[in-house]
mmCIF file of C-alpha atoms in Angstrom:
data_model
loop_
_atom_site.group_PDB
_atom_site.id
_atom_site.type_symbol
_atom_site.label_atom_id
_atom_site.label_comp_id
_atom_site.label_asym_id
_atom_site.label_seq_id
_atom_site.Cartn_x
_atom_site.Cartn_y
_atom_site.Cartn_z
ATOM 1 C CA MET A 1 -11.099 50.801 67.478
ATOM 2 C CA ILE A 2 -13.603 48.264 68.851
ATOM 3 C CA GLU A 3 -13.809 48.179 72.632
ATOM 4 C CA LEU A 4 -15.100 44.946 74.156
ATOM 5 C CA GLU A 5 -15.713 45.589 77.830
ATOM 6 C CA GLY A 6 -16.293 42.531 79.976
ATOM 7 C CA VAL A 7 -15.237 39.978 77.363
ATOM 8 C CA PRO A 8 -12.565 37.697 78.868
ATOM 9 C CA GLU A 9 -9.435 36.564 77.064
ATOM 10 C CA LEU A 10 -10.564 33.801 74.730
ATOM 11 C CA ILE A 11 -9.098 30.321 74.317
ATOM 12 C CA ASP A 12 -8.438 29.191 70.711
ATOM 13 C CA PRO A 13 -11.531 31.113 69.521
ATOM 14 C CA VAL A 14 -13.469 30.083 66.429
ATOM 15 C CA MET A 15 -16.099 32.376 64.902
ATOM 16 C CA VAL A 16 -19.221 30.555 63.669
ATOM 17 C CA ALA A 17 -21.607 32.663 61.569
ATOM 18 C CA ALA A 18 -24.902 32.248 59.754
ATOM 19 C CA PHE A 19 -27.257 34.713 58.089
ATOM 20 C CA GLU A 20 -30.943 34.456 57.326
ATOM 21 C CA GLY A 21 -31.972 35.097 53.740
ATOM 22 C CA TRP A 22 -30.682 33.951 50.360
ATOM 23 C CA ASN A 23 -27.995 31.667 51.828
ATOM 24 C CA ASP A 24 -30.272 29.971 54.375
ATOM 25 C CA ALA A 25 -32.623 27.483 52.691
ATOM 26 C CA GLY A 26 -35.062 26.035 55.184
ATOM 27 C CA ASP A 27 -33.491 28.299 57.853
ATOM 28 C CA ALA A 28 -31.069 25.403 58.377
ATOM 29 C CA ALA A 29 -27.906 27.479 58.881
ATOM 30 C CA SER A 30 -29.321 30.222 61.120
ATOM 31 C CA THR A 31 -31.109 27.567 63.206
ATOM 32 C CA ALA A 32 -27.775 25.766 63.703
ATOM 33 C CA VAL A 33 -26.145 28.865 65.196
ATOM 34 C CA ALA A 34 -29.271 29.552 67.255
ATOM 35 C CA HIS A 35 -29.014 25.985 68.599
ATOM 36 C CA LEU A 36 -25.399 26.555 69.687
ATOM 37 C CA ASP A 37 -26.359 29.815 71.350
ATOM 38 C CA ARG A 38 -29.260 28.192 73.185
ATOM 39 C CA GLU A 39 -27.478 24.995 74.281
ATOM 40 C CA TRP A 40 -24.422 26.866 75.586
ATOM 41 C CA LYS A 41 -26.497 29.719 77.032
ATOM 42 C CA GLY A 42 -24.821 32.455 75.067
ATOM 43 C CA GLU A 43 -25.653 36.084 75.742
ATOM 44 C CA VAL A 44 -25.205 38.904 73.263
ATOM 45 C CA PHE A 45 -22.170 41.120 73.862
ATOM 46 C CA ALA A 46 -22.322 43.251 70.700
ATOM 47 C CA ALA A 47 -24.684 44.151 67.873
ATOM 48 C CA LEU A 48 -24.122 45.951 64.594
ATOM 49 C CA ASP A 49 -25.985 49.214 64.002
ATOM 50 C CA ALA A 50 -29.101 48.233 62.055
ATOM 51 C CA GLU A 51 -29.312 51.693 60.468
ATOM 52 C CA ASP A 52 -26.044 51.060 58.624
ATOM 53 C CA TYR A 53 -26.911 47.829 56.856
ATOM 54 C CA TYR A 54 -30.637 47.103 56.654
ATOM 55 C CA ASP A 55 -33.594 48.318 54.628
ATOM 56 C CA PHE A 56 -36.459 48.234 57.110
ATOM 57 C CA GLN A 57 -39.021 47.926 54.331
ATOM 58 C CA VAL A 58 -37.384 44.598 53.439
ATOM 59 C CA ASN A 59 -36.574 43.409 56.977
ATOM 60 C CA ARG A 60 -39.118 45.085 59.191
ATOM 61 C CA PRO A 61 -38.677 45.669 62.936
ATOM 62 C CA THR A 62 -40.951 43.809 65.345
ATOM 63 C CA VAL A 63 -43.133 45.406 68.033
ATOM 64 C CA TRP A 64 -43.670 43.465 71.267
ATOM 65 C CA MET A 65 -45.003 44.042 74.784
ATOM 66 C CA ASP A 66 -42.852 43.956 77.927
ATOM 67 C CA ALA A 67 -44.870 44.351 81.133
ATOM 68 C CA GLY A 68 -47.364 46.525 79.321
ATOM 69 C CA VAL A 69 -44.695 48.629 77.594
ATOM 70 C CA ARG A 70 -44.369 48.480 73.806
ATOM 71 C CA LYS A 71 -40.834 47.829 72.594
ATOM 72 C CA ILE A 72 -39.223 47.415 69.171
ATOM 73 C CA THR A 73 -36.691 44.792 68.142
ATOM 74 C CA TRP A 74 -34.650 45.871 65.139
ATOM 75 C CA PRO A 75 -33.338 43.388 62.573
ATOM 76 C CA THR A 76 -29.560 43.237 62.805
ATOM 77 C CA THR A 77 -26.566 40.978 63.417
ATOM 78 C CA ARG A 78 -25.526 40.080 66.954
ATOM 79 C CA LEU A 79 -22.456 38.417 68.461
ATOM 80 C CA SER A 80 -22.091 36.253 71.561
ATOM 81 C CA VAL A 81 -19.261 34.300 73.172
ATOM 82 C CA VAL A 82 -19.548 30.836 74.728
ATOM 83 C CA ARG A 83 -16.868 28.739 76.361
ATOM 84 C CA VAL A 84 -16.913 25.004 75.714
ATOM 85 C CA GLY A 85 -15.468 23.117 78.667
ATOM 86 C CA GLY A 86 -13.690 19.788 78.809
ATOM 87 C CA ASP A 87 -10.114 18.569 78.567
ATOM 88 C CA LYS A 88 -9.450 21.012 75.747
ATOM 89 C CA PRO A 89 -11.653 24.069 76.405
ATOM 90 C CA ARG A 90 -12.120 26.576 73.641
ATOM 91 C CA ASP A 91 -14.326 29.571 72.926
ATOM 92 C CA LEU A 92 -16.804 30.110 70.116
ATOM 93 C CA VAL A 93 -17.836 33.534 68.857
ATOM 94 C CA LEU A 94 -21.343 33.103 67.492
ATOM 95 C CA VAL A 95 -22.546 35.504 64.791
ATOM 96 C CA ARG A 96 -26.228 35.350 63.932
ATOM 97 C CA GLY A 97 -28.053 37.859 61.793
ATOM 98 C CA ILE A 98 -29.772 38.667 58.542
ATOM 99 C CA GLU A 99 -28.069 39.124 55.199
ATOM 100 C CA PRO A 100 -27.553 42.907 54.978
ATOM 101 C CA SER A 101 -29.415 45.016 52.449
ATOM 102 C CA MET A 102 -26.481 47.348 51.712
ATOM 103 C CA ARG A 103 -22.806 48.203 52.412
ATOM 104 C CA TRP A 104 -21.619 44.596 52.396
ATOM 105 C CA ARG A 105 -17.917 45.485 52.421
ATOM 106 C CA SER A 106 -18.317 47.669 55.508
ATOM 107 C CA PHE A 107 -20.424 44.941 57.101
ATOM 108 C CA CYS A 108 -17.662 42.352 56.565
ATOM 109 C CA ASN A 109 -14.956 44.742 57.746
ATOM 110 C CA GLU A 110 -16.865 45.350 60.978
ATOM 111 C CA LEU A 111 -17.176 41.634 61.652
ATOM 112 C CA LEU A 112 -13.480 41.186 60.861
ATOM 113 C CA GLY A 113 -12.737 43.968 63.347
ATOM 114 C CA PHE A 114 -14.417 41.926 66.066
ATOM 115 C CA ALA A 115 -12.548 38.815 64.911
ATOM 116 C CA HIS A 116 -9.222 40.668 65.151
ATOM 117 C CA GLU A 117 -9.913 42.101 68.605
ATOM 118 C CA LEU A 118 -11.048 38.717 69.928
ATOM 119 C CA GLY A 119 -8.093 36.824 68.445
ATOM 120 C CA VAL A 120 -10.248 34.554 66.277
ATOM 121 C CA GLU A 121 -8.170 31.787 64.692
ATOM 122 C CA LEU A 122 -10.762 30.426 62.252
ATOM 123 C CA VAL A 123 -14.055 31.637 60.765
ATOM 124 C CA VAL A 124 -16.686 29.031 59.855
ATOM 125 C CA ILE A 125 -19.695 30.296 57.904
ATOM 126 C CA LEU A 126 -22.767 28.083 57.617
ATOM 127 C CA GLY A 127 -25.134 28.134 54.662
ATOM 128 C CA ALA A 128 -27.900 26.089 53.042
ATOM 129 C CA LEU A 129 -29.015 25.815 49.428
ATOM 130 C CA LEU A 130 -31.830 24.168 47.497
ATOM 131 C CA GLY A 131 -30.824 21.064 45.589
ATOM 132 C CA ASP A 132 -32.000 17.910 43.829
ATOM 133 C CA THR A 133 -31.562 15.740 46.901
ATOM 134 C CA PRO A 134 -34.112 13.336 48.426
ATOM 135 C CA HIS A 135 -35.280 13.970 51.983
ATOM 136 C CA THR A 136 -34.915 10.247 52.735
ATOM 137 C CA ARG A 137 -31.122 10.203 52.409
ATOM 138 C CA PRO A 138 -28.355 11.788 54.549
ATOM 139 C CA VAL A 139 -28.146 15.545 53.986
ATOM 140 C CA PRO A 140 -25.200 16.392 51.696
ATOM 141 C CA ILE A 141 -22.747 18.771 53.389
ATOM 142 C CA SER A 142 -19.949 20.426 51.442
ATOM 143 C CA GLY A 143 -16.976 22.225 52.928
ATOM 144 C CA THR A 144 -15.099 24.818 50.885
ATOM 145 C CA THR A 145 -12.338 27.356 51.381
ATOM 146 C CA SER A 146 -10.319 29.784 49.276
ATOM 147 C CA ASP A 147 -7.081 28.771 51.027
ATOM 148 C CA PRO A 148 -5.319 25.837 49.311
ATOM 149 C CA ASP A 149 -3.278 24.998 52.425
ATOM 150 C CA LEU A 150 -6.382 25.034 54.628
ATOM 151 C CA ALA A 151 -8.214 22.856 52.105
ATOM 152 C CA GLN A 152 -5.497 20.220 52.271
ATOM 153 C CA ARG A 153 -5.127 20.376 56.045
ATOM 154 C CA MET A 154 -8.855 20.151 56.840
ATOM 155 C CA ASP A 155 -9.912 17.873 53.978
ATOM 156 C CA LEU A 156 -11.959 20.598 52.250
ATOM 157 C CA GLU A 157 -12.542 21.529 48.633
ATOM 158 C CA GLU A 158 -10.858 24.631 47.274
ATOM 159 C CA THR A 159 -13.667 26.769 45.907
ATOM 160 C CA LYS A 160 -13.837 27.266 42.152
ATOM 161 C CA TYR A 161 -17.318 28.782 42.037
ATOM 162 C CA GLU A 162 -18.089 31.637 39.627
ATOM 163 C CA GLY A 163 -21.418 33.436 39.577
ATOM 164 C CA PRO A 164 -23.841 35.323 41.840
ATOM 165 C CA THR A 165 -23.033 35.113 45.528
ATOM 166 C CA GLY A 166 -24.470 36.077 48.900
ATOM 167 C CA ILE A 167 -23.041 37.443 52.118
ATOM 168 C CA VAL A 168 -21.534 34.025 52.913
ATOM 169 C CA GLY A 169 -19.308 34.165 49.828
ATOM 170 C CA VAL A 170 -18.431 37.829 50.336
ATOM 171 C CA LEU A 171 -17.486 37.337 53.996
ATOM 172 C CA GLN A 172 -15.379 34.284 53.177
ATOM 173 C CA GLU A 173 -13.412 36.233 50.566
ATOM 174 C CA ALA A 174 -13.049 39.196 52.954
ATOM 175 C CA CYS A 175 -11.537 36.831 55.517
ATOM 176 C CA THR A 176 -9.151 35.431 52.935
ATOM 177 C CA HIS A 177 -7.938 38.894 51.903
ATOM 178 C CA ALA A 178 -7.516 39.839 55.581
ATOM 179 C CA GLY A 179 -5.421 36.737 56.241
ATOM 180 C CA VAL A 180 -8.051 35.076 58.468
ATOM 181 C CA PRO A 181 -8.581 31.347 57.745
ATOM 182 C CA ALA A 182 -12.189 30.842 56.660
ATOM 183 C CA VAL A 183 -14.364 27.848 55.773
ATOM 184 C CA SER A 184 -17.939 27.637 54.564
ATOM 185 C CA LEU A 185 -20.141 24.590 55.208
ATOM 186 C CA TRP A 186 -23.213 24.116 53.006
ATOM 187 C CA ALA A 187 -26.225 21.875 53.506
ATOM 188 C CA ALA A 188 -28.301 20.813 50.487
ATOM 189 C CA VAL A 189 -32.033 21.092 51.227
ATOM 190 C CA PRO A 190 -34.606 19.271 49.049
ATOM 191 C CA HIS A 191 -36.146 21.904 46.792
ATOM 192 C CA TYR A 192 -39.557 20.231 46.907
ATOM 193 C CA VAL A 193 -39.806 20.743 50.682
ATOM 194 C CA SER A 194 -37.967 24.013 51.142
ATOM 195 C CA GLN A 195 -40.136 25.686 53.779
ATOM 196 C CA PRO A 196 -38.559 26.041 57.230
ATOM 197 C CA PRO A 197 -37.739 24.528 59.562
ATOM 198 C CA ASN A 198 -35.494 21.706 58.393
ATOM 199 C CA PRO A 199 -34.016 20.113 61.529
ATOM 200 C CA LYS A 200 -32.419 17.312 59.509
ATOM 201 C CA ALA A 201 -30.264 19.801 57.572
ATOM 202 C CA THR A 202 -29.481 21.702 60.775
ATOM 203 C CA LEU A 203 -28.349 18.469 62.428
ATOM 204 C CA ALA A 204 -26.111 17.614 59.463
ATOM 205 C CA LEU A 205 -24.442 21.046 59.615
ATOM 206 C CA LEU A 206 -23.763 20.679 63.339
ATOM 207 C CA ASN A 207 -22.307 17.182 62.866
ATOM 208 C CA ARG A 208 -19.918 18.496 60.204
ATOM 209 C CA LEU A 209 -19.017 21.505 62.352
ATOM 210 C CA GLU A 210 -18.297 19.160 65.255
ATOM 211 C CA ASP A 211 -15.847 17.192 63.120
ATOM 212 C CA LEU A 212 -14.240 20.341 61.741
ATOM 213 C CA ILE A 213 -13.448 22.129 65.004
ATOM 214 C CA ASP A 214 -13.168 19.016 67.222
ATOM 215 C CA VAL A 215 -15.777 20.129 69.751
ATOM 216 C CA ARG A 216 -18.590 17.970 71.096
ATOM 217 C CA ILE A 217 -21.885 19.730 70.381
ATOM 218 C CA PRO A 218 -24.896 18.924 72.589
ATOM 219 C CA LEU A 219 -27.751 18.099 70.231
ATOM 220 C CA GLY A 220 -30.647 18.247 72.694
ATOM 221 C CA GLU A 221 -33.862 17.198 70.953
ATOM 222 C CA LEU A 222 -32.561 17.987 67.474
ATOM 223 C CA ALA A 223 -32.068 14.355 66.456
ATOM 224 C CA GLU A 224 -35.649 13.505 67.421
ATOM 225 C CA ASP A 225 -36.919 16.616 65.622
ATOM 226 C CA ALA A 226 -35.059 15.494 62.501
ATOM 227 C CA ARG A 227 -36.672 12.069 62.617
ATOM 228 C CA ALA A 228 -40.129 13.569 63.138
ATOM 229 C CA TRP A 229 -39.537 15.955 60.225
ATOM 230 C CA GLN A 230 -38.660 13.089 57.884
ATOM 231 C CA VAL A 231 -41.701 11.075 58.954
ATOM 232 C CA GLY A 232 -43.904 14.098 58.320
ATOM 233 C CA VAL A 233 -42.482 14.642 54.839
ATOM 234 C CA ASP A 234 -42.831 10.916 54.121
ATOM 235 C CA GLN A 235 -46.517 11.131 54.928
ATOM 236 C CA LEU A 236 -47.067 14.216 52.775
ATOM 237 C CA ALA A 237 -45.167 12.716 49.845
ATOM 238 C CA ALA A 238 -47.167 9.491 50.084
ATOM 239 C CA GLU A 239 -50.378 11.468 49.559
ATOM 240 C CA ASP A 240 -49.231 12.605 46.118
ATOM 241 C CA SER A 241 -48.181 9.978 43.596
ATOM 242 C CA GLU A 242 -46.216 12.449 41.467
ATOM 243 C CA VAL A 243 -44.167 13.623 44.430
ATOM 244 C CA ALA A 244 -43.599 10.031 45.587
ATOM 245 C CA GLU A 245 -42.413 9.053 42.116
ATOM 246 C CA TYR A 246 -40.109 12.059 41.947
ATOM 247 C CA VAL A 247 -38.584 11.259 45.350
ATOM 248 C CA GLN A 248 -37.954 7.692 44.198
ATOM 249 C CA THR A 249 -36.174 9.018 41.100
ATOM 250 C CA LEU A 250 -33.936 11.199 43.270
ATOM 251 C CA GLU A 251 -33.216 8.261 45.583
ATOM 252 C CA GLU A 252 -32.129 6.065 42.695
ATOM 253 C CA ALA A 253 -29.891 8.771 41.267
ATOM 254 C CA ARG A 254 -28.329 9.451 44.682
ATOM 255 C CA ASP A 255 -27.764 5.789 45.479
ATOM 256 C CA THR A 256 -26.182 5.145 42.104
ATOM 257 C CA ALA A 257 -23.855 8.122 42.448
ATOM 258 C CA GLU A 258 -22.793 7.220 45.988
ATOM 259 C CA LEU A 259 -22.255 3.491 45.510
ATOM 260 C CA PRO A 260 -18.494 3.835 44.814
ATOM 261 C CA GLU A 261 -18.173 6.245 47.744
ATOM 262 C CA ALA A 262 -19.387 3.813 50.429
ATOM 263 C CA SER A 263 -15.830 3.566 51.703
ATOM 264 C CA GLY A 264 -14.200 2.627 54.986
ATOM 265 C CA GLU A 265 -13.303 6.269 55.505
ATOM 266 C CA ALA A 266 -16.970 7.249 55.889
ATOM 267 C CA ILE A 267 -17.570 4.393 58.327
ATOM 268 C CA ALA A 268 -14.473 5.326 60.334
ATOM 269 C CA ARG A 269 -15.571 8.963 60.562
ATOM 270 C CA GLU A 270 -18.953 7.983 61.948
ATOM 271 C CA PHE A 271 -17.363 5.544 64.420
ATOM 272 C CA GLU A 272 -15.041 8.285 65.678
ATOM 273 C CA ARG A 273 -18.047 10.526 66.295
ATOM 274 C CA TYR A 274 -19.741 7.700 68.223
ATOM 275 C CA LEU A 275 -16.674 7.189 70.425
ATOM 276 C CA ARG A 276 -16.359 10.927 71.057
ATOM 277 C CA ARG A 277 -19.961 11.140 72.232
ATOM 278 C CA ARG A 278 -19.727 7.933 74.306
ATOM 279 C CA ASP A 279 -16.587 9.154 76.085
ATOM 280 C CA GLY A 280 -18.037 12.625 76.603
ATOM 281 C CA GLY A 281 -15.315 14.276 74.549
ATOM 282 C CA GLY A 282 -15.457 18.032 74.253
ATOM 283 C CA GLY A 283 -16.790 18.544 77.790
ATOM 284 C CA PRO A 284 -20.243 19.221 79.161
ATOM 285 C CA ALA A 285 -22.999 21.059 77.395
ATOM 286 C CA GLY A 286 -22.645 24.051 79.662
ATOM 287 C CA GLY A 287 -20.852 27.221 78.656
ATOM 288 C CA HIS A 288 -20.727 30.839 79.592
ATOM 289 C CA ALA A 289 -20.935 34.159 77.880
ATOM 290 C CA THR A 290 -20.173 37.744 78.754
ATOM 291 C CA GLU A 291 -22.759 40.386 78.061
ATOM 292 C CA SER A 292 -22.249 44.099 77.527
ATOM 293 C CA GLY A 293 -25.306 44.768 75.405
ATOM 294 C CA GLU A 294 -28.946 43.871 75.009
ATOM 295 C CA GLY A 295 -29.391 40.101 75.073
ATOM 296 C CA THR A 296 -32.908 39.961 73.696
ATOM 297 C CA SER A 297 -33.285 37.647 70.736
ATOM 298 C CA TYR A 298 -34.332 39.468 67.605
ATOM 299 C CA LEU A 299 -37.412 38.541 65.625
ATOM 300 C CA ARG A 300 -38.287 38.817 61.983
ATOM 301 C CA ASP A 301 -41.349 38.426 59.826
ATOM 302 C CA SER A 302 -41.623 34.725 59.012
ATOM 303 C CA PRO A 303 -42.313 33.793 55.405
ATOM 304 C CA SER A 304 -45.500 31.839 54.860
ATOM 305 C CA GLY A 305 -44.876 28.172 54.153
ATOM 306 C CA ARG A 306 -46.872 25.504 52.393
ATOM 307 C CA THR A 307 -48.248 22.602 54.381
ATOM 308 C CA ARG A 308 -47.384 20.078 51.703
ATOM 309 C CA PRO A 309 -44.611 19.800 49.126
ATOM 310 C CA PRO A 310 -45.480 21.166 45.694
ATOM 311 C CA LYS A 311 -45.595 18.975 42.654
ATOM 312 C CA PRO A 312 -42.107 19.289 41.172
ATOM 313 C CA PRO A 313 -41.201 19.105 37.500
ATOM 314 C CA LYS A 314 -39.577 15.967 36.226
ATOM 315 C CA PRO A 315 -35.800 16.117 36.724
ATOM 316 C CA SER A 316 -33.747 16.888 33.660
ATOM 317 C CA ALA A 317 -30.087 17.111 32.837
ATOM 318 C CA ASP A 318 -30.090 20.909 32.933
ATOM 319 C CA THR A 319 -31.899 21.257 36.274
ATOM 320 C CA ASP A 320 -29.824 23.377 38.673
ATOM 321 C CA PRO A 321 -30.446 24.137 42.356
ATOM 322 C CA GLU A 322 -31.188 27.711 43.270
ATOM 323 C CA PRO A 323 -29.065 29.646 44.085
ATOM 324 C CA ASP A 324 -26.241 28.510 41.777
ATOM 325 C CA PRO A 325 -24.103 25.747 43.279
ATOM 326 C CA GLU A 326 -20.360 25.658 43.686
ATOM 327 C CA PRO A 327 -18.347 22.483 43.264
ATOM 328 C CA GLY A 328 -17.391 21.036 46.614
ATOM 329 C CA THR A 329 -16.714 17.877 48.555
ATOM 330 C CA GLU A 330 -19.816 16.959 50.500
ATOM 331 C CA THR A 331 -20.489 14.682 53.402
ATOM 332 C CA GLY A 332 -23.854 13.480 54.539
ATOM 333 C CA ALA A 333 -25.226 13.740 58.053
ATOM 334 C CA ASP A 334 -23.725 10.355 58.766
ATOM 335 C CA GLY A 335 -20.304 11.327 57.409
ATOM 336 C CA GLU A 336 -20.703 9.784 53.952
ATOM 337 C CA ASP A 337 -19.121 11.523 51.006
ATOM 338 C CA SER A 338 -21.474 12.892 48.361
ATOM 339 C CA GLY A 339 -21.043 14.129 44.852
ATOM 340 C CA ASP A 340 -23.553 16.998 45.182
ATOM 341 C CA SER A 341 -22.415 20.596 44.928
ATOM 342 C CA SER A 342 -22.383 23.689 47.086
ATOM 343 C CA GLU A 343 -22.689 27.346 46.406
ATOM 344 C CA GLU A 344 -21.087 30.474 47.609
#
């Protein structure tokens, strides 16, 4: 039995999870959860035992100094609770970690144990994949679920994906089998500029999450970071004629595919978001958390990234994003529908 000392009774709790690794292109998903934790001042109340799930030769611990004393931060998965105020307050259980190296079923069962004890009503798992999408257009976001009723109620796509999967897909199926409603939201990251960070994809995920759970999310400087990121990529692409030509090809393909989808529904969705932010819906940015464990943020070895996008191959009919995509209904950062695909 999981004992959660000091955690108050939660109001309509939703669990929001993201995991670094295979399902986190450009670190877009894990950065989204980190943003929620930072903006609402979440503090860690529980952490999974790193010894049970991680290979430390793959995800190495980090040594750091604290007042002259050497300490070690172990790679793991941590949980925090934040309360979102406003007319309709609700609690979010934030799960941020690294895709485990082993014992995935036990890992999912442990997270589901926390969800059960906390009375979680919905699990939302964020992910990001590499795709043939131009950085100059709204980031495609797809929402999928294994529950047909939930798909109809929340305007999601029922997943039909078959193929290799990551911890996002495994956790979603574990939730389904346990009778816990679960949704995964996927951002498509341009494969030619895949190195982290990607604030534009993070922003798109948070906008879609905001619509899904009807909570106003404080964006801080994320919107400005997204604009600066796009300007930077524009400049790098302009320095290479092959990359510039490739981006133009992707733009033309995207615009052609989306022309029939420029509907009033997309415009209405964006207008509703504008009204919600103008009226201050969802309450202030402040929140609170209850801590009964170490609240230190974990660190990991950062992969080296290129300073300019590589020269991509010419697109072809059999070009697939990596990892394999899953059919889904996508919406861009501005709420537009997209015909791109998501993975599990």
